[in-house]
CSV table of C-alpha atoms in Angstrom, one decimal:
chain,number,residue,atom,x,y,z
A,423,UNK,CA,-44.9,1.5,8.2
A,424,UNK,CA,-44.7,-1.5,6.3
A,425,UNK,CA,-40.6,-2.6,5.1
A,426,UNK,CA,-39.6,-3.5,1.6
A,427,UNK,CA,-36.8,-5.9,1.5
A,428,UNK,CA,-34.8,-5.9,-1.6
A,429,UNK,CA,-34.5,-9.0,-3.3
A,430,UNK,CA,-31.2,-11.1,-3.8
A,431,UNK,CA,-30.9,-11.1,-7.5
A,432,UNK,CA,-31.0,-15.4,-8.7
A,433,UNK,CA,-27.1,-14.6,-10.1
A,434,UNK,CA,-25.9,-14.0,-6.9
A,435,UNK,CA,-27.7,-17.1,-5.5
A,436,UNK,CA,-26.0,-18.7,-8.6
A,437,UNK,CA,-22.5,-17.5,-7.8
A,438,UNK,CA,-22.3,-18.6,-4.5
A,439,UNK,CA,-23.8,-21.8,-5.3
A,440,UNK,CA,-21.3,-22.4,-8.0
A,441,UNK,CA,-18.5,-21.6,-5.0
A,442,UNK,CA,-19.7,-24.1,-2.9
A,443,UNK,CA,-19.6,-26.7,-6.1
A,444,UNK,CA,-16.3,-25.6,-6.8
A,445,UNK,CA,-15.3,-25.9,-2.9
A,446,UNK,CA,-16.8,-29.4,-2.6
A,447,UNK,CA,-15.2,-30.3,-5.9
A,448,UNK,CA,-11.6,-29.1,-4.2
A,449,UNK,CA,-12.4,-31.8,-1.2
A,450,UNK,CA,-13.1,-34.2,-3.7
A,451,UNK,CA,-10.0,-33.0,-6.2
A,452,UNK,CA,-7.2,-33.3,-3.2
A,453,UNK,CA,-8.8,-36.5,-1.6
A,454,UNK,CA,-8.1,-38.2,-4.7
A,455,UNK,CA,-4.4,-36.5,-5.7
A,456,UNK,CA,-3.3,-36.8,-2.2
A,457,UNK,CA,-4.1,-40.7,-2.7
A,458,UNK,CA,-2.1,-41.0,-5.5
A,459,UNK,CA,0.4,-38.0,-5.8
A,460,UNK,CA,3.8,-37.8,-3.5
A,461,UNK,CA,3.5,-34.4,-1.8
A,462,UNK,CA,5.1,-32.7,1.5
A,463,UNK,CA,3.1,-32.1,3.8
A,464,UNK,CA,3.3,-29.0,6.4
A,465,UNK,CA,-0.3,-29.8,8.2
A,466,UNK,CA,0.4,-33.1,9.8
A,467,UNK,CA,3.1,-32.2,12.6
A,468,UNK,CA,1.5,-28.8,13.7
A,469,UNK,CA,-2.2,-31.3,13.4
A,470,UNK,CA,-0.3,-33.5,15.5
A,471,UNK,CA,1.2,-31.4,18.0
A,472,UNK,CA,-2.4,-29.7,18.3
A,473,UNK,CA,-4.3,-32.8,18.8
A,474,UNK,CA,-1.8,-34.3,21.5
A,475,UNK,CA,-1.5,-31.2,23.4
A,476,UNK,CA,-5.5,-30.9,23.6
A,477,UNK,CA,-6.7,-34.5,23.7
A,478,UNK,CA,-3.6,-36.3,25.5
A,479,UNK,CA,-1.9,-33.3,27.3
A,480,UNK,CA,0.9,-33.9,25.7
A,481,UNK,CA,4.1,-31.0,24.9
A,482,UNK,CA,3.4,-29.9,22.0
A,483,UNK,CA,7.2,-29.3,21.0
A,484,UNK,CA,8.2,-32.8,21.8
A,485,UNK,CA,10.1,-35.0,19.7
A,486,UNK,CA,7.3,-38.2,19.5
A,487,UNK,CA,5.4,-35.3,17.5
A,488,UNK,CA,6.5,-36.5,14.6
A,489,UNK,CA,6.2,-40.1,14.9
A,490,UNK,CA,2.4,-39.2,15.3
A,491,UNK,CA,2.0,-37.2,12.3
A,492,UNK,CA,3.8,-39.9,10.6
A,493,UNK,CA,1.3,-42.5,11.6
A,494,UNK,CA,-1.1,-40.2,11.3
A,495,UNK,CA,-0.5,-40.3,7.4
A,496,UNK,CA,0.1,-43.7,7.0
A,497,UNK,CA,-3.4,-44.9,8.5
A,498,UNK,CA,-5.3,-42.0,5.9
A,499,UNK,CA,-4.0,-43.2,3.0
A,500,UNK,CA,-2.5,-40.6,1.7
A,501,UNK,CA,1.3,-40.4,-0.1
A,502,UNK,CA,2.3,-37.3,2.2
A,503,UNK,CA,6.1,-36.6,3.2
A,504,UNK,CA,7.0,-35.1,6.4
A,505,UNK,CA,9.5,-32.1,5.6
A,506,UNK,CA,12.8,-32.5,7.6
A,507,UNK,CA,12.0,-31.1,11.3
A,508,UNK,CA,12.4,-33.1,14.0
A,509,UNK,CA,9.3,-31.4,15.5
A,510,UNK,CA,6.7,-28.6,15.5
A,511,UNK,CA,8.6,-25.3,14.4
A,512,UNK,CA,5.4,-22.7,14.8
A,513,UNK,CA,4.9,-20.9,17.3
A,514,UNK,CA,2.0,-20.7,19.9
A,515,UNK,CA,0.5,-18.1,18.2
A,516,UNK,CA,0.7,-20.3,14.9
A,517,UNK,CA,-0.5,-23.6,16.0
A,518,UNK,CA,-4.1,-21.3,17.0
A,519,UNK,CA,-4.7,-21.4,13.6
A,520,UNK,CA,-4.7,-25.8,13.7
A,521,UNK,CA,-6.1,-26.3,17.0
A,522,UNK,CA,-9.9,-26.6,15.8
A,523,UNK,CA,-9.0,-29.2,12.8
A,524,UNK,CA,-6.5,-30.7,15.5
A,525,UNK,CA,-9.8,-32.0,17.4
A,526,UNK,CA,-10.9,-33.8,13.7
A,527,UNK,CA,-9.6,-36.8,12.4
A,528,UNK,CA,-6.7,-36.8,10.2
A,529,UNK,CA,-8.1,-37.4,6.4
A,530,UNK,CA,-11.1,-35.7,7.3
A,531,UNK,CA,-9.3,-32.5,8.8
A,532,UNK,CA,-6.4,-32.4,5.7
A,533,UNK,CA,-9.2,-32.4,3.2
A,534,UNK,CA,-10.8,-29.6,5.1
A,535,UNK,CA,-7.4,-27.6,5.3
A,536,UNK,CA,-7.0,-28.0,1.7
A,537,UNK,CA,-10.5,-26.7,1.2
A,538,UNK,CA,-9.9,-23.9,3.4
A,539,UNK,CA,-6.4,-23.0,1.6
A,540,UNK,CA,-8.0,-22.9,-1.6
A,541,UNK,CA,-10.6,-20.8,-0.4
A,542,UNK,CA,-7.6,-18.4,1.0
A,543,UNK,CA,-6.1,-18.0,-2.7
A,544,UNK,CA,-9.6,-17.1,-4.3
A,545,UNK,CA,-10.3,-14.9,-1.8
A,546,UNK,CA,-6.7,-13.4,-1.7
A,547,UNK,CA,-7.4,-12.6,-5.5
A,548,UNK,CA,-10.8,-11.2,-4.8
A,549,UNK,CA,-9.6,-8.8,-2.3
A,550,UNK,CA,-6.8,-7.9,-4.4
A,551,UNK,CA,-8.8,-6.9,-7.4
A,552,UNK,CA,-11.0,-5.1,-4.8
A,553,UNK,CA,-7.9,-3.2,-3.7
A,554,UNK,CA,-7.4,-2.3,-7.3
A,555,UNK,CA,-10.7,-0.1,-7.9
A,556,UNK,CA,-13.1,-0.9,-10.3
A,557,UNK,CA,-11.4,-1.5,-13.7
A,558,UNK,CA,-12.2,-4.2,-15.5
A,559,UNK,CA,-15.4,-6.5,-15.8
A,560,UNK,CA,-16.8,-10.0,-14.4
A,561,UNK,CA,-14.7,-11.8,-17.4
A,562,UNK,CA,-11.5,-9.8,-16.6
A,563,UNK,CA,-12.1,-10.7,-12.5
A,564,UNK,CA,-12.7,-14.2,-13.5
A,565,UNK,CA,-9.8,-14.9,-15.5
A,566,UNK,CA,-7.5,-13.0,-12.4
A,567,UNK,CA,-8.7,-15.5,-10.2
A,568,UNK,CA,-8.5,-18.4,-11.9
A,569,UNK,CA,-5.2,-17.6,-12.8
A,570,UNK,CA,-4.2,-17.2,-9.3
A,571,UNK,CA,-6.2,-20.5,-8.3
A,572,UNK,CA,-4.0,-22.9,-11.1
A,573,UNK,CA,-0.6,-20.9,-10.6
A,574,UNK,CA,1.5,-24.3,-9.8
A,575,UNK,CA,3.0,-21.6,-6.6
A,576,UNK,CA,-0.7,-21.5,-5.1
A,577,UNK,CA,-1.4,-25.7,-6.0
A,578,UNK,CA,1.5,-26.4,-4.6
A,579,UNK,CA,0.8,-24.2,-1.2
A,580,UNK,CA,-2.7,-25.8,-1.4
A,581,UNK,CA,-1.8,-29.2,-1.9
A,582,UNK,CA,1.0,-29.4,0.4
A,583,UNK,CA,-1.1,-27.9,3.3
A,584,UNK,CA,1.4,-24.8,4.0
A,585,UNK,CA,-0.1,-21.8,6.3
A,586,UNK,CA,1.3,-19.2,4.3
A,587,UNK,CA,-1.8,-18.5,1.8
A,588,UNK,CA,-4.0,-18.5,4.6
A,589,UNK,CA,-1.3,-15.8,6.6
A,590,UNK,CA,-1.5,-13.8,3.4
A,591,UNK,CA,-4.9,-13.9,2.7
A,592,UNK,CA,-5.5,-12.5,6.0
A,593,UNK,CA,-2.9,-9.7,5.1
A,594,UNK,CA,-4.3,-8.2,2.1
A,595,UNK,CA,-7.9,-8.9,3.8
A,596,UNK,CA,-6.1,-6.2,6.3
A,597,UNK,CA,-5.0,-3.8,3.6
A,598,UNK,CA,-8.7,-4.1,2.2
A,599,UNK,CA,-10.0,-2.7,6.1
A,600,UNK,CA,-7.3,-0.1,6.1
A,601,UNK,CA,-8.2,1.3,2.8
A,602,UNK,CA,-12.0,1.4,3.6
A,603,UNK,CA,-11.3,3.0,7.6
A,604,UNK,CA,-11.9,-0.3,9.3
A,605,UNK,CA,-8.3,0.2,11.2
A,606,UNK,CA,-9.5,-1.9,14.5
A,607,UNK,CA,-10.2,-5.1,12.6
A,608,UNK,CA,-7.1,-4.3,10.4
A,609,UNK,CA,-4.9,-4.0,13.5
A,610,UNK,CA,-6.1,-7.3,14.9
A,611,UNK,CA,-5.5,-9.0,11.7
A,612,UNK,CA,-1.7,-7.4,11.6
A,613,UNK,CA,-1.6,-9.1,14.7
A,614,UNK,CA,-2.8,-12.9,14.3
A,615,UNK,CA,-0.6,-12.9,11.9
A,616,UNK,CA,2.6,-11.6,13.3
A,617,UNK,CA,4.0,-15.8,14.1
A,618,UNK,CA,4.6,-15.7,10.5
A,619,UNK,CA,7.6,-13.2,10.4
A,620,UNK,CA,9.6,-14.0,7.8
A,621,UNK,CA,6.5,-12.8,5.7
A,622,UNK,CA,4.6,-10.6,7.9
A,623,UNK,CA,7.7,-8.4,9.6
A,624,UNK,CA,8.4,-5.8,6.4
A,625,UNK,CA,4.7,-5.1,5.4
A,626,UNK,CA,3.9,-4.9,9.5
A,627,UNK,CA,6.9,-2.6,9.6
A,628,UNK,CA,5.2,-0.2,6.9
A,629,UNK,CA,1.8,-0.5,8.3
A,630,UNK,CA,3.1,0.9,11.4
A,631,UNK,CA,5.4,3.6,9.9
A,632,UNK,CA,2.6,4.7,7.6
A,633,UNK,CA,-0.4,4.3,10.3
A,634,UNK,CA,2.1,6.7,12.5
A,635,UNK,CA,2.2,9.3,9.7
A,636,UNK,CA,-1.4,9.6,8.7
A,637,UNK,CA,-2.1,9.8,13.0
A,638,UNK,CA,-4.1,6.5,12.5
A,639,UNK,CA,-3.8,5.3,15.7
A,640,UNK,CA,-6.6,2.6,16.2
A,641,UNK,CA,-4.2,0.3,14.0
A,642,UNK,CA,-1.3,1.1,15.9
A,643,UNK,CA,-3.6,0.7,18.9
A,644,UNK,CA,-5.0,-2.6,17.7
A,645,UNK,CA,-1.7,-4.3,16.6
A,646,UNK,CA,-0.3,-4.3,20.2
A,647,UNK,CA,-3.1,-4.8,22.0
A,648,UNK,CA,-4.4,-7.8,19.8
A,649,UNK,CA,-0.7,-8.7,19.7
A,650,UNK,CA,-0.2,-8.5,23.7
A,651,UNK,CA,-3.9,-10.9,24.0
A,652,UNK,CA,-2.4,-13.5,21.7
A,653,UNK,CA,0.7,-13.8,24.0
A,654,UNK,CA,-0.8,-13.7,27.1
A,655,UNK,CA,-3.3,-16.0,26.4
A,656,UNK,CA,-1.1,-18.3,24.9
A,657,UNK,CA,1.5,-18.2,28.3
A,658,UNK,CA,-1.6,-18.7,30.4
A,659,UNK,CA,-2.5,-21.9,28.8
A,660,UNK,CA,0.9,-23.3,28.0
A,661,UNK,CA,3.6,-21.4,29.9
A,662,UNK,CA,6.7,-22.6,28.7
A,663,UNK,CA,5.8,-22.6,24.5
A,664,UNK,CA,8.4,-19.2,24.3
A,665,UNK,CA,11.6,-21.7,25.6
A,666,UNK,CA,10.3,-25.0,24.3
A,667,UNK,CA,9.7,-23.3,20.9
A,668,UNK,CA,12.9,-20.8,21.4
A,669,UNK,CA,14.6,-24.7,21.8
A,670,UNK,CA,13.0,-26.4,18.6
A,671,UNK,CA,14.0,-23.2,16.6
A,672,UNK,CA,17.7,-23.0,17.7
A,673,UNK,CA,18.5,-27.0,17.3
A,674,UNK,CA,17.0,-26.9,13.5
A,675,UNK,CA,18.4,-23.5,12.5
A,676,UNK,CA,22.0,-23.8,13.8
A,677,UNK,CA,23.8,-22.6,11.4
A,678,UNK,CA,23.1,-19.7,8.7
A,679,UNK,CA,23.2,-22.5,5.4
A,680,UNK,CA,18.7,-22.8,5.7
A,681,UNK,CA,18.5,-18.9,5.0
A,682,UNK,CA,18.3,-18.6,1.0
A,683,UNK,CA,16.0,-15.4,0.1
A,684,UNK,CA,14.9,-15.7,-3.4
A,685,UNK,CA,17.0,-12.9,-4.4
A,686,UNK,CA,19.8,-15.3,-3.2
A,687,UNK,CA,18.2,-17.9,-5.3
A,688,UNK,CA,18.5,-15.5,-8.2
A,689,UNK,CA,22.4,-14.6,-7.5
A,690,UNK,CA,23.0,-18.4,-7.8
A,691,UNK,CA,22.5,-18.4,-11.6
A,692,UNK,CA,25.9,-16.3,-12.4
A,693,UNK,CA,28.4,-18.8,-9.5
A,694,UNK,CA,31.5,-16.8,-10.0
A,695,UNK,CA,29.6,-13.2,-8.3
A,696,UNK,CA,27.3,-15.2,-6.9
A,697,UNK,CA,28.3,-13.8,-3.6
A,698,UNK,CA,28.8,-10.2,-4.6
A,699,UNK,CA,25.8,-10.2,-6.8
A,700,UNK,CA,23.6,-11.2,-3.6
A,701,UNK,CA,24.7,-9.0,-1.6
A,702,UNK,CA,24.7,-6.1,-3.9
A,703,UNK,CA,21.0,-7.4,-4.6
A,704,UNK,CA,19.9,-7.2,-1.4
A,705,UNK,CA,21.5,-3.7,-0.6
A,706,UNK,CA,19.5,-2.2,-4.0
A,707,UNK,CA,16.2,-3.4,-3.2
A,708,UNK,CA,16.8,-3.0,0.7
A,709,UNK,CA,17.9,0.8,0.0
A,710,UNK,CA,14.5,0.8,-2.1
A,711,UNK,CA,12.6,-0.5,0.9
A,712,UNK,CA,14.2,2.4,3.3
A,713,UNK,CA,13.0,5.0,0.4
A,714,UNK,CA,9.5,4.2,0.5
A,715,UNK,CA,9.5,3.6,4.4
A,716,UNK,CA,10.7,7.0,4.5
A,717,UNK,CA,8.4,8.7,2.2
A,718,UNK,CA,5.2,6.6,3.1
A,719,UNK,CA,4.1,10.0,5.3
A,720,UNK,CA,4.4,11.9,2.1
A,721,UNK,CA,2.1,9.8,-0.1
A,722,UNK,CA,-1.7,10.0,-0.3
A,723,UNK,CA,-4.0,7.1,1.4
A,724,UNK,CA,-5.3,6.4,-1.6
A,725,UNK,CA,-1.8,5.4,-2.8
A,726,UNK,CA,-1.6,3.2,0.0
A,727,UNK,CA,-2.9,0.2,-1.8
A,728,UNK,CA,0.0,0.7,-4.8
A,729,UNK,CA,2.9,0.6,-1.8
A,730,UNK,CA,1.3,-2.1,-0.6
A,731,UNK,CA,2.0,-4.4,-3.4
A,732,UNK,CA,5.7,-3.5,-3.9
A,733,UNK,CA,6.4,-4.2,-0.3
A,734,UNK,CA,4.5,-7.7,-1.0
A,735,UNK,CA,6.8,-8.2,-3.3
A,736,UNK,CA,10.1,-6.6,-1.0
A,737,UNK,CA,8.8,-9.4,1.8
A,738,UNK,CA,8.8,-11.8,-0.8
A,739,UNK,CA,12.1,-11.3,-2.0
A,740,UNK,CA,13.5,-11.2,1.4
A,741,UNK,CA,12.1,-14.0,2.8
A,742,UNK,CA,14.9,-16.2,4.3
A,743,UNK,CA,13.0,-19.5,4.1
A,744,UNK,CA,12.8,-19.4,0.3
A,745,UNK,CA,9.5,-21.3,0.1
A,746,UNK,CA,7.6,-22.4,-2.7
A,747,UNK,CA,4.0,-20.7,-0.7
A,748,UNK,CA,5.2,-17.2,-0.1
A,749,UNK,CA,5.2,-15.9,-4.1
A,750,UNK,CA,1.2,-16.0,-3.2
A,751,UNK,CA,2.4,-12.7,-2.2
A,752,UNK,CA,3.1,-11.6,-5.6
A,753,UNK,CA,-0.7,-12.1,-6.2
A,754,UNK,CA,-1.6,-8.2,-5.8
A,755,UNK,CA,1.2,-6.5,-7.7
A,756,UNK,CA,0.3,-9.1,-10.5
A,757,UNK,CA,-2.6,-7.7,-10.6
A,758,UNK,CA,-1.8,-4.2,-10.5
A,759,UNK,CA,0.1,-4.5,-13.2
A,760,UNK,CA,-2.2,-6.2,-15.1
A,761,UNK,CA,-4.3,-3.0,-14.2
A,762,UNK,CA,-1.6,-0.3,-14.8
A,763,UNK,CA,-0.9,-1.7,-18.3
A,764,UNK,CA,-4.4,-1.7,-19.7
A,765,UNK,CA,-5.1,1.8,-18.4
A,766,UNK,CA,-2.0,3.5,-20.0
A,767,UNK,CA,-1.4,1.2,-22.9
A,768,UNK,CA,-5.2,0.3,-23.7
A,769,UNK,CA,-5.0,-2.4,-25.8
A,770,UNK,CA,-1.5,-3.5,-26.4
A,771,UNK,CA,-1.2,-3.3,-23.0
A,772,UNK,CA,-4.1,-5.8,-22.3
A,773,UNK,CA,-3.0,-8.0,-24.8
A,774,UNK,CA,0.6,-7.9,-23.6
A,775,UNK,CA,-0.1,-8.6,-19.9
A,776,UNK,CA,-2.3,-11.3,-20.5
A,777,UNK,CA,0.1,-13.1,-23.2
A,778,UNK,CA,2.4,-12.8,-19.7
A,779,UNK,CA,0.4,-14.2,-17.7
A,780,UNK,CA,-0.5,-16.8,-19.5
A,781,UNK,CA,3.4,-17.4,-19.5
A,782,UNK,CA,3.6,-17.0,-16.1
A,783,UNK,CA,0.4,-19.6,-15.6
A,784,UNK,CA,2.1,-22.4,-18.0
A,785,UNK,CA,5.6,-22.0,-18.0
A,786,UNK,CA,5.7,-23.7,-14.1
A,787,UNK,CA,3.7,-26.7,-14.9
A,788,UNK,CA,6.0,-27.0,-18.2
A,789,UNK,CA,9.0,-26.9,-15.9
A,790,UNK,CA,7.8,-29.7,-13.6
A,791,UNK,CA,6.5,-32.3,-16.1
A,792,UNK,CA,5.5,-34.9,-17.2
A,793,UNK,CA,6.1,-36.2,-13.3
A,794,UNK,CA,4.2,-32.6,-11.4
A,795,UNK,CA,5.8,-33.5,-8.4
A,796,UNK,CA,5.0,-31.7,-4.9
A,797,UNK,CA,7.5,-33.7,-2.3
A,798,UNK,CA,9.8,-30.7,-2.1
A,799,UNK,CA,10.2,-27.3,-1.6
A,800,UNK,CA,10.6,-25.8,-5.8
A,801,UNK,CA,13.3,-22.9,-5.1
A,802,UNK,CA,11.8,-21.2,-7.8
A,803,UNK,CA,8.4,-21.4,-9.9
């Protein structure tokens, strides 16, 4: 019997080509903006650390790290600032995620991270829209990416090598496996990703509660065991990361002034409550969060997706860190709103999300001129 192979239609050939342009024109774009823009940069110490554990043996939670990452920059070329740690703050389980651009040199390997980052925020979109259902067209899907690419939050994340887009890339890529039964590979995802907490610990916390009431055990099954590989692996080829990294975290975060949520951020606008209006803040939208943990067993898997994005946007707004990279999480609820809009107001509702998002595309880069600047951490967008 003689097979018939479907052809690959020249369009698709076409779109992938023009991704790799557009990915080779991103190296090119941040060699050139890192070589003449001040920017902080979050890939040199844990690039460091990587490659002198590795190649030199070296701890990688030592104070020299930084002296290397610093020199590191200097000899690229590049106008990169190291942010104000005296060492590598990942963990173990974080620093994985360096260790292979670690072994490259260092303006070869930050080009590729930025490459790779970029890629994270288009494909973060993608998945996103493909969470959504099919609703809208190639131009509608194209103009949702692109505004996700440009929004200054994800240039910034990009450009100042942060892991968080990559983390939450790998997050909604999880959500995506969930909603279409792949729960092992959904688990294990959940689980590479668990380092990043101040992100990751409230939509883990649902994904477990929810995975619990809809007797989907392979993710719950996959989350610890991927989860208990990482650490043991980890121990076996660095035993004391836990206390060397338990030391690094407890000498920069000795007091409580670092942790500024952006709800905290928001509470800071009216100084006289500024205090009472956090806290009562926090309480609301942490009551909310107890509400829909509650009633996740209630609600259909196909809702799944919807909850999804609010607790996105709960993690976001509870972050402690406050950083500039984690409103990538905001990314999906954009876009379901962009999608709930046009399906219940038809066309004012189109035309009044995308007259906001414009807003919410322009107004940033409005804010930061003439000088964009991307050698600190932007409170808020």
């Amino acid at each position: 019997m003689i097979k018939r192979y479907q052809r690959t239609a020249i369009p698709q050939y076409l779109i992938v080509g023009i991704i790799l342009l557009a990915l080779v024109g991103l190296g090119f774009l941040s060699k050139f903006m890192m070589e003449n823009l001040s920017f902080m940069d979050y890939f040199a110490i844990p690039w460091a650390a990587g490659r002198a554990w590795l190649l030199e043996g070296q701890n990688p939670y030592t104070s020299n790290i930084r002296s290397l990452a610093d020199e590191a920059i200097r000899s690229s070329g590049f106008l990169g600032i190291l942010p104000e740690t005296s060492g590598l703050i990942h963990p173990m389980i974080n620093l994985l995620f360096f260790l292979p651009f670690s072994l490259i040199p260092y303006s070869i390997s930050r080009i590729l991270w930025v490459v790779l980052l970029g890629l994270s925020v288009f494909l973060t979109a993608y998945f996103s829209l493909k969470l959504m259902g099919k609703w809208t067209g190639w131009g509608g899907k194209f103009a949702l990416i692109l505004f996700s690419v440009v929004w200054f939050p994800a240039v910034f994340s990009i450009l100042t090598g942060d892991l968080n887009p990559l983390v939450i890339l790998l997050i909604v890529l999880s959500v995506h496996f969930i909603q279409i039964e792949q729960d092992t590979a959904a688990g294990f995802l959940f689980a590479a990703v668990f380092g990043s907490a101040p992100i990751t610990l409230i939509p883990l916390l649902f994904v477990i509660i929810w995975s619990i009431s809809r007797r989907r055990w392979s993710i719950i099954v996959a989350i610890f065991s991927g989860l208990a590989f990482l650490i043991t692996v980890t121990i076996l080829m660095f035993p004391s990361w836990p206390i060397d990294w338990l030391k690094v975290v407890l000498a920069e975060f000795s007091n409580w002034e670092w942790m500024r949520t952006p709800l905290s951020q928001i509470a800071a606008f009216l100084p006289g409550i500024e205090q009472f209006l956090s806290l009562a803040l926090h309480g609301i939208i942490g009551l909310y969060l107890l509400v829909i943990l509650i009633t996740s067993a209630r609600r259909r898997e196909k809702e799944f997706s919807w909850f999804m994005c609010t607790v996105l946007v709960i993690a976001y707004l509870f972050n402690p860190t406050n950083q500039l990279s984690a409103i990538v999480l905001l990314i999906p609820a954009i876009i379901l709103v962009v999608k709930v809009l046009g399906e219940r107001w038809r066309l004012i509702g189109k035309l009044f999300s995308w007259i906001v998002l414009i807003l919410i595309a322009g107004v940033p880069w409005i804010l930061v001129s003439p000088e964009i600047y991307f050698a600190e951490n932007h409170a808020l967008p």
